[in-house]
Each structure stands twice: as C-alpha cells, then as structure tokens.
Short mmCIF file of C-alpha atoms in Angstrom, two decimals:
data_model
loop_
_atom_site.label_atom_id
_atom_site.label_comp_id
_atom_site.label_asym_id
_atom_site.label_seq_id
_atom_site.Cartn_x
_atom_site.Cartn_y
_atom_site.Cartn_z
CA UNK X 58 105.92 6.83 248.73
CA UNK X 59 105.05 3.65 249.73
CA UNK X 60 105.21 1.98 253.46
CA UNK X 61 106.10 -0.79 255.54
CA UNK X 62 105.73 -2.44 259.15
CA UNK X 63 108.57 -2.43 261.49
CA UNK X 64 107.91 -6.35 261.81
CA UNK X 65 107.63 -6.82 257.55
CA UNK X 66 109.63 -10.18 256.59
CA UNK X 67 108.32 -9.90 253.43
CA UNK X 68 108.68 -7.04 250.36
CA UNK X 69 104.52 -6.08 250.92
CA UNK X 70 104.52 -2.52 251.18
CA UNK X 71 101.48 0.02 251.48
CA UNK X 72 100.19 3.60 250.36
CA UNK X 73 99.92 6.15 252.51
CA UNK X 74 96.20 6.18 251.88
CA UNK X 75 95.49 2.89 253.27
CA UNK X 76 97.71 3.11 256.38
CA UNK X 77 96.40 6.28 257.24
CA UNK X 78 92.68 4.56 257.59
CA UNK X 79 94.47 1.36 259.11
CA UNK X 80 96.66 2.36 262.31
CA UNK X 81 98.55 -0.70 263.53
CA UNK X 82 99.76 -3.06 261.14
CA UNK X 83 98.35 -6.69 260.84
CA UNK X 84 101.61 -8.07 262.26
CA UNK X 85 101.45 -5.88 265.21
CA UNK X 86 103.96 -3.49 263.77
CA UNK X 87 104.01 0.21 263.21
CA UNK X 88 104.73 1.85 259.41
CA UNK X 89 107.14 3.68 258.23
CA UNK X 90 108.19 4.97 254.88
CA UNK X 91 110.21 2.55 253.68
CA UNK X 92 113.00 5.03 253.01
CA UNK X 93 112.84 8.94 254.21
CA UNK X 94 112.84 11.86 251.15
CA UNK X 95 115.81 13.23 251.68
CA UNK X 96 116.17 17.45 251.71
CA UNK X 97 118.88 18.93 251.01
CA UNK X 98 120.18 22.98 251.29
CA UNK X 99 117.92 24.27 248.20
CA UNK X 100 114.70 22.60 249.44
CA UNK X 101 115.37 24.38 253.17
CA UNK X 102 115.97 27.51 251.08
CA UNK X 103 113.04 27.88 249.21
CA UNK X 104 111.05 26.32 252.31
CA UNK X 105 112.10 29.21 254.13
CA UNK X 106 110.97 31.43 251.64
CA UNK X 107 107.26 29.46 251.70
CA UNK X 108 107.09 30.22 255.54
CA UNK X 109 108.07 33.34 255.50
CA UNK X 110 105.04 34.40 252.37
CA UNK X 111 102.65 32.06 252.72
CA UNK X 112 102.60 30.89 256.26
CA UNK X 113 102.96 27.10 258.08
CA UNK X 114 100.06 25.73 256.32
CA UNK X 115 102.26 25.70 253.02
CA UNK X 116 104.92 24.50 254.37
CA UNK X 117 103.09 21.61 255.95
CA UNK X 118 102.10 20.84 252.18
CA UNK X 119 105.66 21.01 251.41
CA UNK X 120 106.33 18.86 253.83
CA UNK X 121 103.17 16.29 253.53
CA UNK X 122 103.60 15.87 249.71
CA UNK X 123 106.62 13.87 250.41
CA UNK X 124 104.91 11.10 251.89
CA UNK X 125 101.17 11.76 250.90
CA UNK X 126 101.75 11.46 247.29
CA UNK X 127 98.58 9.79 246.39
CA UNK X 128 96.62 12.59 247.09
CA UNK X 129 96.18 14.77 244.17
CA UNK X 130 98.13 17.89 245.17
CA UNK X 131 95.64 20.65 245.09
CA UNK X 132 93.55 18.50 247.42
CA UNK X 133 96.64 18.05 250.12
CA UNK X 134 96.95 21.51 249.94
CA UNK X 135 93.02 22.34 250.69
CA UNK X 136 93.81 20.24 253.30
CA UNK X 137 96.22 21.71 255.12
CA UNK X 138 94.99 25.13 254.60
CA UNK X 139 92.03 23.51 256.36
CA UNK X 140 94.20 22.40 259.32
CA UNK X 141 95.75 25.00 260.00
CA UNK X 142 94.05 28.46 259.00
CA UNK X 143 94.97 31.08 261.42
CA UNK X 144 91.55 31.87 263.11
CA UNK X 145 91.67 28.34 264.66
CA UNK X 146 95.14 29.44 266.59
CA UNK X 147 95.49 31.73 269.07
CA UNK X 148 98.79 32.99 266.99
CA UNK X 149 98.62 33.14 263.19
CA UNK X 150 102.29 32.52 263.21
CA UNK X 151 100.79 29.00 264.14
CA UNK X 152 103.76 28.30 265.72
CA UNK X 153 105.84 30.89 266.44
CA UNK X 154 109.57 30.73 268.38
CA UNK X 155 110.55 33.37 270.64
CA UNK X 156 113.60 33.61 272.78
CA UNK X 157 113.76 32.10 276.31
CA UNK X 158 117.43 32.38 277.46
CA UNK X 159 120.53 32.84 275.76
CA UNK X 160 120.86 29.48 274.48
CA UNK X 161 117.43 28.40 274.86
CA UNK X 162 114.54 29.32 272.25
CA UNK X 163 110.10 28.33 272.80
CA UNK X 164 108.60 27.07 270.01
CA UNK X 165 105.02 27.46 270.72
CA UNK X 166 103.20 24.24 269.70
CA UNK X 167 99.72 25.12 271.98
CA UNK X 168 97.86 27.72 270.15
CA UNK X 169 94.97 25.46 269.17
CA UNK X 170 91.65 24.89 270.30
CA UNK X 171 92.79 22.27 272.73
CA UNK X 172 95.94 24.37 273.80
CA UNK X 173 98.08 21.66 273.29
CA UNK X 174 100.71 20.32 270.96
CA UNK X 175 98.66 17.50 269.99
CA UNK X 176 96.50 20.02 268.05
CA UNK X 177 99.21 20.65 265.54
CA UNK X 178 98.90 16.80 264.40
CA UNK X 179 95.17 16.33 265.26
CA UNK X 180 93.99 19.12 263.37
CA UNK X 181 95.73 17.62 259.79
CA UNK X 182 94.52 14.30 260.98
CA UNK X 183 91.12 15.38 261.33
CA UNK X 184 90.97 16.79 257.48
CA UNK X 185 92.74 13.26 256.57
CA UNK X 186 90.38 11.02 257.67
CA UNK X 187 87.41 13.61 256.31
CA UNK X 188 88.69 13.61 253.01
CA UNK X 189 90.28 9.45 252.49
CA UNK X 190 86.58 8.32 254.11
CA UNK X 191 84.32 10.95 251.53
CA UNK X 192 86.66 9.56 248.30
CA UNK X 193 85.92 6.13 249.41
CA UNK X 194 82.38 6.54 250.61
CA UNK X 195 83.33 4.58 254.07
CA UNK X 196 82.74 5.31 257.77
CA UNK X 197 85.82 4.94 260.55
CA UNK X 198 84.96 3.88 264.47
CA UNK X 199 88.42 6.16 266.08
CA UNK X 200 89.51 3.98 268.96
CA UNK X 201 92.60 6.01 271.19
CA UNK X 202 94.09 6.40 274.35
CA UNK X 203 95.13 9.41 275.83
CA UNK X 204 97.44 10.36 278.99
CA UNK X 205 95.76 14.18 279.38
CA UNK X 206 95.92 15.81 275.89
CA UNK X 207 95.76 13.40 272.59
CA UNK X 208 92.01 12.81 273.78
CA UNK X 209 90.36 16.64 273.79
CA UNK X 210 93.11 17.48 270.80
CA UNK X 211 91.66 14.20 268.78
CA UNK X 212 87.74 14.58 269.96
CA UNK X 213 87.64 18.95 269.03
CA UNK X 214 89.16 17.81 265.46
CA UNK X 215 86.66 14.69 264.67
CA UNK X 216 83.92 16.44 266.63
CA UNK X 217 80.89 16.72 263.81
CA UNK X 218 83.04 14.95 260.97
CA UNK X 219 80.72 12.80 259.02
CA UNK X 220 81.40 9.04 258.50
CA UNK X 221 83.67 9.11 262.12
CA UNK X 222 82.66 7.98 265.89
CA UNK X 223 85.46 8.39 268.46
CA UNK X 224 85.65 6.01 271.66
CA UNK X 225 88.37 7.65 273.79
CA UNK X 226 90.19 5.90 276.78
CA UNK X 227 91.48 7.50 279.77
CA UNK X 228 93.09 6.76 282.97
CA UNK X 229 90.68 7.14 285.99
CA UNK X 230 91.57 9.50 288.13
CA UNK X 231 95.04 10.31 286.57
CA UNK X 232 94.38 13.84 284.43
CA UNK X 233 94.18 17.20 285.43
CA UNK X 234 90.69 18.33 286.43
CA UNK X 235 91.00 20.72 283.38
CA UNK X 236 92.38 17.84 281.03
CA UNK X 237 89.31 15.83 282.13
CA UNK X 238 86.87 18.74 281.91
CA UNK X 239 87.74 19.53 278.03
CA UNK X 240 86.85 14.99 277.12
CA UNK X 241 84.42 14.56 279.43
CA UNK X 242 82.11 17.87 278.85
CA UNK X 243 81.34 17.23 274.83
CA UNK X 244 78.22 15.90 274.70
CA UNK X 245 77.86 14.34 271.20
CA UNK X 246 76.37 10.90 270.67
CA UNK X 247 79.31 10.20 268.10
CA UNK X 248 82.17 10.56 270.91
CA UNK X 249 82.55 8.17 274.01
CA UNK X 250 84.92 8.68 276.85
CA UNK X 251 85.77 5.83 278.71
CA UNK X 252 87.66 6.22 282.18
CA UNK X 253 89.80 3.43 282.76
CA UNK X 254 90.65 1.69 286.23
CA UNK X 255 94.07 1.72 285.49
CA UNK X 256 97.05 3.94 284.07
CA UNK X 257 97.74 5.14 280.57
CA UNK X 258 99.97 2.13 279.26
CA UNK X 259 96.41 -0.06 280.29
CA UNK X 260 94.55 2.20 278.17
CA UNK X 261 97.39 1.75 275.35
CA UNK X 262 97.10 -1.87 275.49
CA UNK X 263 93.58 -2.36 274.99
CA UNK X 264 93.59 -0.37 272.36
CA UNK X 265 96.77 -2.36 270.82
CA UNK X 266 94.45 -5.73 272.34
CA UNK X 267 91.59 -4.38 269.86
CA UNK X 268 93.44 -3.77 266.88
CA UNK X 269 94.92 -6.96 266.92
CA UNK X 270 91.62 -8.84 266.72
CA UNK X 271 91.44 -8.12 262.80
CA UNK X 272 87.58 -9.87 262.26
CA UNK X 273 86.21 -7.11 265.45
CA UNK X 274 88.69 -4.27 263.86
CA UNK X 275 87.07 -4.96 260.18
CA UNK X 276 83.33 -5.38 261.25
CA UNK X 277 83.73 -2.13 263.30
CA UNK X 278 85.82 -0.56 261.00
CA UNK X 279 88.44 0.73 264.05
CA UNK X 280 91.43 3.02 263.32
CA UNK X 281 93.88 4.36 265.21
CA UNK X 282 94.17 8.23 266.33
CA UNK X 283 97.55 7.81 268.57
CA UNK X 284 100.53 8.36 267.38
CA UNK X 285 100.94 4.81 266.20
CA UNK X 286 98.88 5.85 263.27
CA UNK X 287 101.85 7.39 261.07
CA UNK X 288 100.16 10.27 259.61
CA UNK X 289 100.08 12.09 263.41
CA UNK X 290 104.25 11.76 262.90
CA UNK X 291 104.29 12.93 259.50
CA UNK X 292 102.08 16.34 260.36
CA UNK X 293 104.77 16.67 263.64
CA UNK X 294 107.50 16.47 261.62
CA UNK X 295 106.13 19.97 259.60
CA UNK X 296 106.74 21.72 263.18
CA UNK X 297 110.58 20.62 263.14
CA UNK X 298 111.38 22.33 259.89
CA UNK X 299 109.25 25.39 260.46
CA UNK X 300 110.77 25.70 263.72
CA UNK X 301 114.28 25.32 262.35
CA UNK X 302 114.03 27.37 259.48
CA UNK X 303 112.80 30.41 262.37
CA UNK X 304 115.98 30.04 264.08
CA UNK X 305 118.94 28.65 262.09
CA UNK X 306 120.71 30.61 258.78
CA UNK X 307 122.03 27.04 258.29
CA UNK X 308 123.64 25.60 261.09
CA UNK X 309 122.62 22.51 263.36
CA UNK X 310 120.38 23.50 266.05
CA UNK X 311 119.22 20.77 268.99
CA UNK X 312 115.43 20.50 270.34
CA UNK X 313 114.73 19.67 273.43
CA UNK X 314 111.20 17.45 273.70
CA UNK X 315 109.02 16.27 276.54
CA UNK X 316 108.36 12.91 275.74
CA UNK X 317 106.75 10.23 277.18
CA UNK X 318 105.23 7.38 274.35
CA UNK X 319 108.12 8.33 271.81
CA UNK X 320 105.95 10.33 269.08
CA UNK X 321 107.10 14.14 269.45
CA UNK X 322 110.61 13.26 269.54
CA UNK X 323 110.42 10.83 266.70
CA UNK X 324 108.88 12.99 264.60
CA UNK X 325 112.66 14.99 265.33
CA UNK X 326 114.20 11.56 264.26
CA UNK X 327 112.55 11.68 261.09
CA UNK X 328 113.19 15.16 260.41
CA UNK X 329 117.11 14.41 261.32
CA UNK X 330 116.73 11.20 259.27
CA UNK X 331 115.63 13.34 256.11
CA UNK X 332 118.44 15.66 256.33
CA UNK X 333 117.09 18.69 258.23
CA UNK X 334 120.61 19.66 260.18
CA UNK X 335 119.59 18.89 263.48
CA UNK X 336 122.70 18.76 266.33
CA UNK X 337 121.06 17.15 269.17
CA UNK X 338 117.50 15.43 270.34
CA UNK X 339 117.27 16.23 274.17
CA UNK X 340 115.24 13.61 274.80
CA UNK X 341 113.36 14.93 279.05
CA UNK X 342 111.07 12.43 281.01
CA UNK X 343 109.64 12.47 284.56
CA UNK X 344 110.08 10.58 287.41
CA UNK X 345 108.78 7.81 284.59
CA UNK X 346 112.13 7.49 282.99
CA UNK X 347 112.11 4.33 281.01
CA UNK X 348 113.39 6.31 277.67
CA UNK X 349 116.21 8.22 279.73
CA UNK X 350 117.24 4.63 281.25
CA UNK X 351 117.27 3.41 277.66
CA UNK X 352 119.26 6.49 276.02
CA UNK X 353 121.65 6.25 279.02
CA UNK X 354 121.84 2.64 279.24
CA UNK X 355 120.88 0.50 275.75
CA UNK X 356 118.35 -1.18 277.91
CA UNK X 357 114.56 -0.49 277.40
CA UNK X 358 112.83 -1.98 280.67
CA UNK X 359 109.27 -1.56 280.82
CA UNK X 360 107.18 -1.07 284.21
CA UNK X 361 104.13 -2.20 285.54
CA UNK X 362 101.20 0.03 286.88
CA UNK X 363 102.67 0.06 290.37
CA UNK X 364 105.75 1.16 289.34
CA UNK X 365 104.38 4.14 286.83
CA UNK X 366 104.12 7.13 288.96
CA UNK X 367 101.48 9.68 288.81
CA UNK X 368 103.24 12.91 288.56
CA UNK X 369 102.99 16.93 287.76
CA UNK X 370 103.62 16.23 284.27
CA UNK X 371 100.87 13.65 284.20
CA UNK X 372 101.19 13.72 280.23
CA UNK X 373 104.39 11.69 280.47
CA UNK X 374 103.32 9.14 282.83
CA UNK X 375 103.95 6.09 280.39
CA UNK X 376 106.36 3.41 280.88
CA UNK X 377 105.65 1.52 277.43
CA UNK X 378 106.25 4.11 274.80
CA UNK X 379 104.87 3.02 271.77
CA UNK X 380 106.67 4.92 268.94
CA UNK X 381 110.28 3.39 270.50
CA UNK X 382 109.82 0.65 267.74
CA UNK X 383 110.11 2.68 265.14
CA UNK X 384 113.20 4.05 266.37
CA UNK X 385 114.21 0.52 266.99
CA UNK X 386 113.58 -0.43 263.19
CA UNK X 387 116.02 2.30 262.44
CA UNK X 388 118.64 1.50 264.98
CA UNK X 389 118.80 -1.87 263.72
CA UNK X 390 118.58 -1.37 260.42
CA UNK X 391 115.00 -2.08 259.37
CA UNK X 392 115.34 -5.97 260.44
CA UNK X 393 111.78 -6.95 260.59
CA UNK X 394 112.28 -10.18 262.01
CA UNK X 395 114.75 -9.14 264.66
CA UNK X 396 112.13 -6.21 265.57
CA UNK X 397 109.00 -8.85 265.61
CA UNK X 398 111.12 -11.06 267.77
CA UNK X 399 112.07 -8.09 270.44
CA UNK X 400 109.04 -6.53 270.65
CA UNK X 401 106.54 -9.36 270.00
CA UNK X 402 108.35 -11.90 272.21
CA UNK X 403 110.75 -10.72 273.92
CA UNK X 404 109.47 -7.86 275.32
CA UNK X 405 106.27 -9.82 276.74
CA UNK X 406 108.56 -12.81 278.40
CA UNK X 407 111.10 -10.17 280.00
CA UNK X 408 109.93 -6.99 280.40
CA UNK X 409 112.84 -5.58 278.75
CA UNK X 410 115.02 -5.19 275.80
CA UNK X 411 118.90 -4.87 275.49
CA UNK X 412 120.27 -2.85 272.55
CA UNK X 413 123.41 -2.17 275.05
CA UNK X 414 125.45 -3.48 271.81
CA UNK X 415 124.08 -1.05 269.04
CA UNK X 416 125.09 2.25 268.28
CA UNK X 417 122.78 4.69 269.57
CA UNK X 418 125.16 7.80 269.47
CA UNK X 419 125.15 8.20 265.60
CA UNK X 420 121.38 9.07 266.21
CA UNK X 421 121.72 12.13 268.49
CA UNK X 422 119.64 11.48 271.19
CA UNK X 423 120.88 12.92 274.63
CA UNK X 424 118.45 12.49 277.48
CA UNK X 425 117.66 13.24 281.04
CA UNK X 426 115.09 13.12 284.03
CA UNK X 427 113.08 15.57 285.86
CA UNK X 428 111.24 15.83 289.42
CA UNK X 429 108.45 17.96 290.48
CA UNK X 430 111.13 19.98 292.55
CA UNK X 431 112.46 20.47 289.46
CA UNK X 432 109.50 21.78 287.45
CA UNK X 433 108.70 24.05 289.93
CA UNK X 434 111.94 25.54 290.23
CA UNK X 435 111.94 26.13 286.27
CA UNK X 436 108.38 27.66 285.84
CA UNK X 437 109.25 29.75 288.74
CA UNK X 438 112.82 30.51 287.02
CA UNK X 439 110.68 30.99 284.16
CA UNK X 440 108.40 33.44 285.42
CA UNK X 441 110.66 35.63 287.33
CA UNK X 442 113.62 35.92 285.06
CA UNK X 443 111.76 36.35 281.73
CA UNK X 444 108.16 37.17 282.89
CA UNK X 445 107.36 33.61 280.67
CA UNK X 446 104.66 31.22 282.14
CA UNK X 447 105.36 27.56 281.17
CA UNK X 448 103.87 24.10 281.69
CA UNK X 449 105.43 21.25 283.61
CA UNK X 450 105.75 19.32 281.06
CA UNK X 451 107.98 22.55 278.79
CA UNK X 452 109.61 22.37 282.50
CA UNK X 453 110.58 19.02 282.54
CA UNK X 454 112.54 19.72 279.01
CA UNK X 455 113.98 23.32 280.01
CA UNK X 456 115.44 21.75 283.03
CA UNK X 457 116.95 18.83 281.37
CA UNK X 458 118.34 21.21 278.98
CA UNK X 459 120.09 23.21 281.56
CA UNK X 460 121.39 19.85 282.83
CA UNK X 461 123.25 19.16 279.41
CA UNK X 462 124.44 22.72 278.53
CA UNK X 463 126.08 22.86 281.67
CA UNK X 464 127.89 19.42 281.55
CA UNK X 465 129.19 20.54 278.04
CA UNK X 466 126.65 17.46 276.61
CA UNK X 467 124.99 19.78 274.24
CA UNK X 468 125.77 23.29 273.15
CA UNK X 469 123.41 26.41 271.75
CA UNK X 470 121.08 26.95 270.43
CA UNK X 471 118.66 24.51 271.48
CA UNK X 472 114.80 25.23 270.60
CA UNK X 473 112.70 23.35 273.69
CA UNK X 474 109.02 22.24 272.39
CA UNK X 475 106.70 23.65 274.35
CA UNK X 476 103.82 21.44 274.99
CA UNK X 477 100.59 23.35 276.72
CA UNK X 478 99.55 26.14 277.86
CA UNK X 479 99.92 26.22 281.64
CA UNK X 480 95.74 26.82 281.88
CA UNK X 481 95.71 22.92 281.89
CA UNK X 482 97.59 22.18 284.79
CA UNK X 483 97.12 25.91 287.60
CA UNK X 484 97.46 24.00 290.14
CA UNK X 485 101.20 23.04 289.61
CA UNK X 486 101.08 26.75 288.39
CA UNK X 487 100.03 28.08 291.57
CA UNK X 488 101.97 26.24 293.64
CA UNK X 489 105.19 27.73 291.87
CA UNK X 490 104.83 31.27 291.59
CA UNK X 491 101.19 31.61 293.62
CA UNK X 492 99.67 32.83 290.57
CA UNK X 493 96.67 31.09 288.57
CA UNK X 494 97.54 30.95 285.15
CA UNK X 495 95.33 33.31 282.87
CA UNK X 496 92.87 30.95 281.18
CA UNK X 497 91.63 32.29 277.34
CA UNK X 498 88.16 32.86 276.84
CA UNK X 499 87.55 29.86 275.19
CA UNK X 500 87.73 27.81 278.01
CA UNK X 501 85.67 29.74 280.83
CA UNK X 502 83.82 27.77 283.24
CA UNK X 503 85.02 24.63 281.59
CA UNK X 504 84.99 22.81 284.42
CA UNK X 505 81.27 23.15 285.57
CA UNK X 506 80.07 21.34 282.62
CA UNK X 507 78.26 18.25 282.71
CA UNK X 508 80.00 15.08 282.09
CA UNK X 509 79.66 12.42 280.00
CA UNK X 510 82.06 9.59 280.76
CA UNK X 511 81.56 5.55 281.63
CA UNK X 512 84.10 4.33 283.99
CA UNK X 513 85.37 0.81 283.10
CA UNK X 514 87.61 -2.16 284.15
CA UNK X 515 90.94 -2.22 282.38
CA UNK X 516 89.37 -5.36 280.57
CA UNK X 517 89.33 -6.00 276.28
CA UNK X 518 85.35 -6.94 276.98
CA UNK X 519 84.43 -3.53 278.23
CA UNK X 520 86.08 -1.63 275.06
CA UNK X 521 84.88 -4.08 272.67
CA UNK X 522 80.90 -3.45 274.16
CA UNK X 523 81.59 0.36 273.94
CA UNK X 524 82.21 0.17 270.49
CA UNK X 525 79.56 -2.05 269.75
CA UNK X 526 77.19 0.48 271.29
CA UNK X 527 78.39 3.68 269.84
CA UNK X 528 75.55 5.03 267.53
CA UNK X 529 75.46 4.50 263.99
CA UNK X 530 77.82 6.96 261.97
CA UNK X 531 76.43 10.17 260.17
CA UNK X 532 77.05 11.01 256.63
#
C-alpha cells in the first residue's frame, strides 16, 4: 500500500511507515492511500467470524494489514493485541453495540482509559510510533492540538514510551474542568500542556504553522498525533466494520457521528469507500455548523474565533475541520492541483470554498445541527425512556438522527457513535436529569490534582520555545 498527499501533482508516493512518523505532508497536504482495498461479501464473512472468536483486536489486524503492509505481520498483530487487550477497557467487548431505540443502536467507543473515543485510535497509535521509532533507532517530539479529548487520549497512550515527548495544545479556558483535569494533572517531564489564549482552530493552526517549517520540524523531529496523521483514521475505520458486522446479517446500515474536525466520520467514508455496505453517514454538529452548512449547501465557509461558539459539546467547537480535505480529494477526484489551489489559496483569500457544483449525494452524507436545548432534551429522553446516560456530544448525533428518521431522510437501522462517557462533562449531566453522572474508579478525585500547564499567546514563537525546551527523550 503505498500513499499520497491530497495536494500531489506529481506520481511520488509513500509507505505507510514513513507517513505514519511524518503527519502533514511537505506540500501542506494530508495522505491517503492512493486507492482503498476493496472488501467484498467473503472478507465481511470471515471477519465476522474473527470478531466473534477472537475479539476486536484481530479484527483491527484484519483491518490494519490492508494499509500497514510493511510491517511484518506477526508484528502488526502484537501490536494490536497490545492496543487493545481487554484489561485496558472497561468492556472486553471493546466496543460493544447495544440497542437504544427501535431504529437507533450505541456503539460504545469510550471504554478506555481516557473514556473517550479517541482512545480507540490513540491506543494503536501509541504501539505504532513505539514500534516504527525502536526498528529505526529514532526519537519523535508529538506536537497536537486537542478540543477536550484527543489530548488526555494521546498523552495516557505515549505516557512512558521511550524515544517520544508530547507538547499538547489546548484552548484556555474552553474544556470541561474534568477534560482539563485528566492533561493538566500528569506530571511527567516528557509531556507539556500548553493552554492557549485562543480557541481550538488557533491551536490547530500552530500546529499546521509548525509543521510547515520543515528545517524546525526535522531538527526537532515533530510528528503529528491529530487526526491529520493517517494512521489515527486507519485504526477508526476498524470500529466501523466491527460495529457493522454486530448489527447487520448483510444489509446497509447508516451511522450517525458527532463530528467536529472531520476525522470520525471520515474514517465512515473510508469504510463506505472500501465497500463495507454502509446506507447513510449522519453527519451532527453544534451550534458550530460549518460541515452541516457545507453538506446542506456545497459551500465550506470557515469562521473566525468570534464567530466559533463555546458550547455543551465543547469537543465540536471547530470551525476549520481539518480532515474535510481528504474528503475533498475524493469528491473531486483526487485532483491535487485543484485541492492545493482550494485549500492552499483559496481558502486563505476567502474564507470559503464552493463545491455547490459537485456531486456530494453519491457519497452519503446527510447532516444536521444541534443546540444545547437539544442535548438536554435527548440525555434526558435518554435517561428516562431507556434508563441510558449519554454525553452531549452522543446527544448532539441522537437528536440529529431523530431529525432525519422523521423527515423520511434516512431510514433504520442507524448505529449512533457514542463518543464519552458522560463523567467528562456532569455538569451538562446534572443540569438534564439532576443527577451526577457515576464517575469509575479510575478517575476519583481527578480534579484535585496538581497542575502542570503553561498558558501561552496563540503565537508560532511560543510553541516553537516549548519544544525547544522539552527535555531530552528517554530510550
């Protein structure tokens, strides 16, 4: 399997090896195989037969040895029997789906030791970067950026790794006290937290800003933990087929995702893409709609800080969702020039793009919008009709899919990602059903930790001095 940027004018592709060391391509672009394995009705058969004995972990090998194929097989396989063993989750199932309503099913993505979904890419990514950095005998500075829960899922799966430093970015002010409680209380010279003045798209940038300065990247040898590094979409597109294969004897099924920078739901593009018989993406945002305007509209209009609102789903407030190239690159056909043009020009003049013209329907997306009247109602909904406890963020999708079943948009079943346990955000919690959400063990008195955490300007200079003074690497 080899890969290529979204922005390639040229034939150069990659292995998966050194893009999964590299995040962001030199020409600003994001990889992607440069065509998806296809699977067809025997491969789903005889994956269902590898869930159903030998658990998720060998079916993520399944999965990951169609576009890791330069790692010897037995050692992908270690791998992700490292990633995912059972006593890291609080469900061996790893991610089991249960039944919600009568057309709607949970697949439950926040079992791991962050207790959200992130943790089910994280904890392969983790293992990854162990193994590529021991074969090669290098060292990898992890620069990221984080809206509430990439940050603690990314730091609790690099936390001790030898040969890897993480310098996190956050938004100031803009997480849930429990969110900033799990980053900020590690205290290990290897992992930095940096609070930005700012939102989460200013965190995104500077770390976009750093990896395009290639002589600081190389010296400091930075690579990229967000979803723009590819290997994050491959290990999410593992939970599509396991959750599929739970639910379906053969027939399409839709998923509804939460999505806010573009990754969970195009890992479900992929899996679509490579033939898994998917009906429907329900594609739910907050108040920050920029993706539902685009789905609804053709036109992808970014906003500014003082237009990104800071919501009850605070995961999802982005308004420059950085996986929406790669969808682009497969809306229009994988033209790399056209792509560059949009998204390195264009997009910086104007603000926007229009793809009014293109055909967006033959993908499947659907989408629609949620308030925090909205989330309320459905985790109260939730609660009192099924006795099930949900986050705002599984809200935001469970109402948007009530939205669309109703209007006749979508039809049954549809299988709604749940994306964190509702522990990380009580106070939403408790102001829908006046209950605080039951917290697991793990996390008691997480909030009276110390801190460790530098508050900076939303300026390139600041990041670029953090790295420089992270401490030398171990191993």
């Amino acid at each position: 399997m080899r890969y290529v940027s979204t922005r390639a004018t040229d034939h150069t592709t990659r292995a998966f090896s050194d893009i999964l060391l590299e995040g962001l391509a030199p020409d600003g672009g994001l990889y992607l195989p440069v065509e998806y394995p296809q699977v067809g009705p025997d491969t789903l058969a005889r994956w269902r037969e590898v869930l159903a004995g030998e658990g998720y972990a060998a079916l993520a090998f399944e999965v990951c040895s169609l576009f890791a194929d330069d790692i010897p097989a037995g050692d992908l396989r270690a791998i992700c029997d490292r990633a995912y063993a059972p006593e890291k989750f609080l469900d061996p199932a790893i991610v089991p789906v249960t039944r919600f309503a009568d057309d709607m099913r949970l697949a439950h993505l926040s079992n791991g030791p962050s207790a959200a979904f992130k943790d089910m890419a994280m904890q392969l990514l983790g293992e990854l970067f162990s193994y590529e950095l021991a074969r090669r005998g290098e060292h990898l500075t992890i620069l990221g950026a984080t809206s509430g829960d990439t940050g603690s899922a990314a730091e609790y799966a690099l936390l001790g790794k030898p040969g890897i430093r993480v310098v996190m970015l956050s938004p100031a002010d803009r997480m849930t006290p429990f969110q900033q409680a799990q980053m900020y209380s590690i205290d290990d010279p290897g992992i930095v937290n940096l609070a930005v003045e700012g939102v989460f798209d200013d965190c995104q940038d500077l770390v976009k800003a750093v990896n395009a300065d290639a002589g600081f990247k190389q010296r400091h040898r930075v690579g990229a933990v967000n979803s723009i590094n590819w290997a994050r979409l491959m290990a999410q597109i593992v939970y599509y087929f396991a959750a599929w294969l739970q639910v379906s004897d053969g027939e399409p099924v839709s998923f509804a995702v939460p999505s806010g920078n573009f990754g969970n739901i195009a890992a479900g593009h992929i899996a679509r893409q490579m033939g898994l018989p998917i009906a429907n993406l329900v594609l739910a945002t907050n108040e920050n709609n920029v993706l539902d305007e685009f789905f609804r509209t053709g036109v992808y209009r970014i906003r500014g800080a003082g237009e990104t609102h800071a919501t009850s789903s605070p995961s999802m407030d982005i308004s420059k969702a950085s996986n929406f190239e790669r969808f682009v690159a497969d809306l229009l056909g994988r033209d790399g020039a056209r792509v560059a043009d949009l998204f390195g020009r264009e997009l910086a003049e104007t603000g926007r793009i229009d793809l009014s013209g293109e055909d967006r329907a033959r993908f499947g997306f659907v989408s629609g919008s949620s308030s925090h009247a909205d989330r309320l109602t459905e985790i109260r909904s939730a609660w009192e009709d099924s006795q099930v406890l949900i986050d705002p963020h599984t809200a935001d999708a469970v109402h948007v899919t009530r939205q669309l079943l109703a209007s006749g948009q979508v039809t049954g079943p549809v299988v709604v990602l749940e994306t964190a346990l509702p522990v990380k955000f009580s106070q939403t919690i408790t102001e829908a059903i006046g209950i605080v959400p039951p917290r697991p063990d793990r996390f008691a008195g997480l909030e009276d930790l110390p801190r460790h955490v530098k508050r900076i300007p939303a300026h390139i200079g600041a990041v670029r001095q953090a790295i420089e003074g992270v401490p030398s690497h171990a191993g």
